[in-house]
Amino acid sequence: MKSAEAELSPCNSVAPTTRDVVVYVSDMRRSVNWYRDNVGLSEVFILRSIERDSRAVVMEKDSNGVTLVSGKEKQPVLDPQRVCFPQKGAHDPTRGSSPIYLIDPDGTQVELPISQ
């Protein structure tokens, strides 16, 4: 039954993203501003590691979010990530409207399902 739930999700490319999903960024301030301005996420909390160059910022809206990580822990995989942030009231994609796709400053594909 999980596959049926996934098919009815408002996200086409990946499952809805939660703050447990990590996106690696090269410039934290630029990325925080981008996710705030383009996706509507707000900073929930900031984590700073013992090493001064490492930092994580958790951003969230309507139970969807992401953890942005910069610094020494660089993304080990070269393939760009994909994330999806359903907006409140986003509909089932099988009903017609295509989602909006954006690319964040570090090349991560961001899907925004169209709201009703």
Coordinates of C-alpha atoms in Angstrom, one line a residue:
M1 CA 0.0 0.0 0.0
K2 CA 3.0 2.4 0.4
S3 CA 3.4 2.6 -3.4
A4 CA -0.2 3.8 -3.7
E5 CA 0.4 6.5 -1.1
A6 CA 3.5 7.6 -3.0
E7 CA 1.6 7.8 -6.3
L8 CA -1.0 10.1 -4.6
S9 CA 1.7 12.5 -3.1
P10 CA 1.8 16.1 -4.4
C11 CA 5.4 15.5 -5.3
N12 CA 6.4 14.0 -8.7
S13 CA 10.2 13.6 -8.5
V14 CA 10.8 12.6 -4.9
A15 CA 8.9 12.1 -1.6
P16 CA 8.0 15.3 0.4
T17 CA 11.1 16.5 2.1
T18 CA 11.4 16.6 5.9
R19 CA 14.1 18.3 8.0
D20 CA 15.8 14.9 8.4
V21 CA 16.9 15.3 4.8
V22 CA 20.4 16.9 4.4
V23 CA 21.3 19.2 1.5
Y24 CA 25.0 20.2 1.3
V25 CA 25.6 23.8 0.5
S26 CA 28.7 25.8 -0.3
D27 CA 27.6 29.2 1.1
M28 CA 25.2 28.9 4.1
R29 CA 23.9 32.5 4.1
R30 CA 23.2 32.4 0.4
S31 CA 21.4 29.1 0.7
V32 CA 19.3 30.1 3.8
N33 CA 18.3 33.3 1.9
W34 CA 17.4 31.3 -1.2
Y35 CA 15.3 28.7 0.6
R36 CA 13.5 31.4 2.5
D37 CA 12.8 33.6 -0.5
N38 CA 12.0 30.9 -3.1
V39 CA 10.5 28.1 -1.0
G40 CA 9.1 30.0 2.0
L41 CA 11.1 28.0 4.6
S42 CA 12.0 29.6 8.0
E43 CA 15.0 28.9 10.1
V44 CA 14.1 26.6 13.0
F45 CA 17.5 26.3 14.6
I46 CA 21.2 26.5 13.9
L47 CA 23.8 23.9 14.8
R48 CA 27.5 24.8 14.9
S49 CA 30.1 22.0 15.3
I50 CA 33.3 22.2 17.3
E51 CA 35.1 22.9 14.0
R52 CA 34.4 26.6 13.2
D53 CA 33.8 26.0 9.5
S54 CA 31.0 23.4 10.0
R55 CA 27.4 24.5 10.3
A56 CA 23.9 23.2 9.9
V57 CA 20.7 25.1 9.7
V58 CA 17.3 23.4 9.9
M59 CA 14.6 25.1 7.9
E60 CA 10.9 24.2 7.9
K61 CA 7.4 25.2 6.8
D62 CA 4.1 23.2 7.3
S63 CA 6.0 20.1 8.5
N64 CA 8.2 20.1 5.4
G65 CA 11.8 21.2 5.6
V66 CA 15.4 20.4 5.1
T67 CA 18.7 20.6 7.0
L68 CA 21.3 22.6 5.2
V69 CA 24.9 21.6 6.0
S70 CA 28.1 23.5 5.0
G71 CA 31.7 23.3 6.0
K72 CA 34.1 20.3 6.3
E73 CA 31.3 17.7 5.8
K74 CA 31.1 18.0 2.0
Q75 CA 28.7 16.1 -0.1
P76 CA 30.3 12.8 -0.9
V77 CA 28.1 12.2 -4.0
L78 CA 28.5 14.2 -7.2
D79 CA 25.0 13.7 -8.4
P80 CA 22.7 16.6 -7.6
Q81 CA 20.0 15.9 -5.0
R82 CA 16.3 16.4 -5.5
V83 CA 13.9 17.7 -2.9
C84 CA 10.2 18.5 -2.8
F85 CA 8.4 21.0 -0.6
P86 CA 4.6 20.6 -1.0
Q87 CA 2.8 23.9 -0.1
K88 CA -0.3 23.8 2.1
G89 CA -3.2 22.9 -0.2
A90 CA -1.0 21.4 -2.9
H91 CA -3.0 19.0 -5.0
D92 CA -2.6 15.5 -6.5
P93 CA -0.4 15.9 -9.6
T94 CA -2.5 13.5 -11.6
R95 CA -5.2 16.3 -11.8
G96 CA -3.3 18.3 -14.3
S97 CA -1.1 21.2 -13.3
S98 CA 2.7 20.7 -13.5
P99 CA 4.8 21.5 -10.5
I100 CA 7.4 24.3 -10.5
Y101 CA 11.0 23.1 -10.7
L102 CA 13.8 25.4 -9.4
I103 CA 17.6 24.8 -9.0
D104 CA 19.2 26.0 -5.8
P105 CA 22.5 27.8 -5.8
D106 CA 24.4 24.5 -5.4
G107 CA 22.5 22.6 -8.1
T108 CA 19.9 20.8 -6.0
Q109 CA 16.6 20.4 -7.9
V110 CA 13.7 21.7 -5.9
E111 CA 10.1 20.7 -6.8
L112 CA 7.2 22.9 -5.7
P113 CA 3.8 21.3 -6.4
I114 CA 1.3 23.9 -7.5
S115 CA -1.3 24.9 -4.8
Q116 CA -5.0 24.7 -5.5

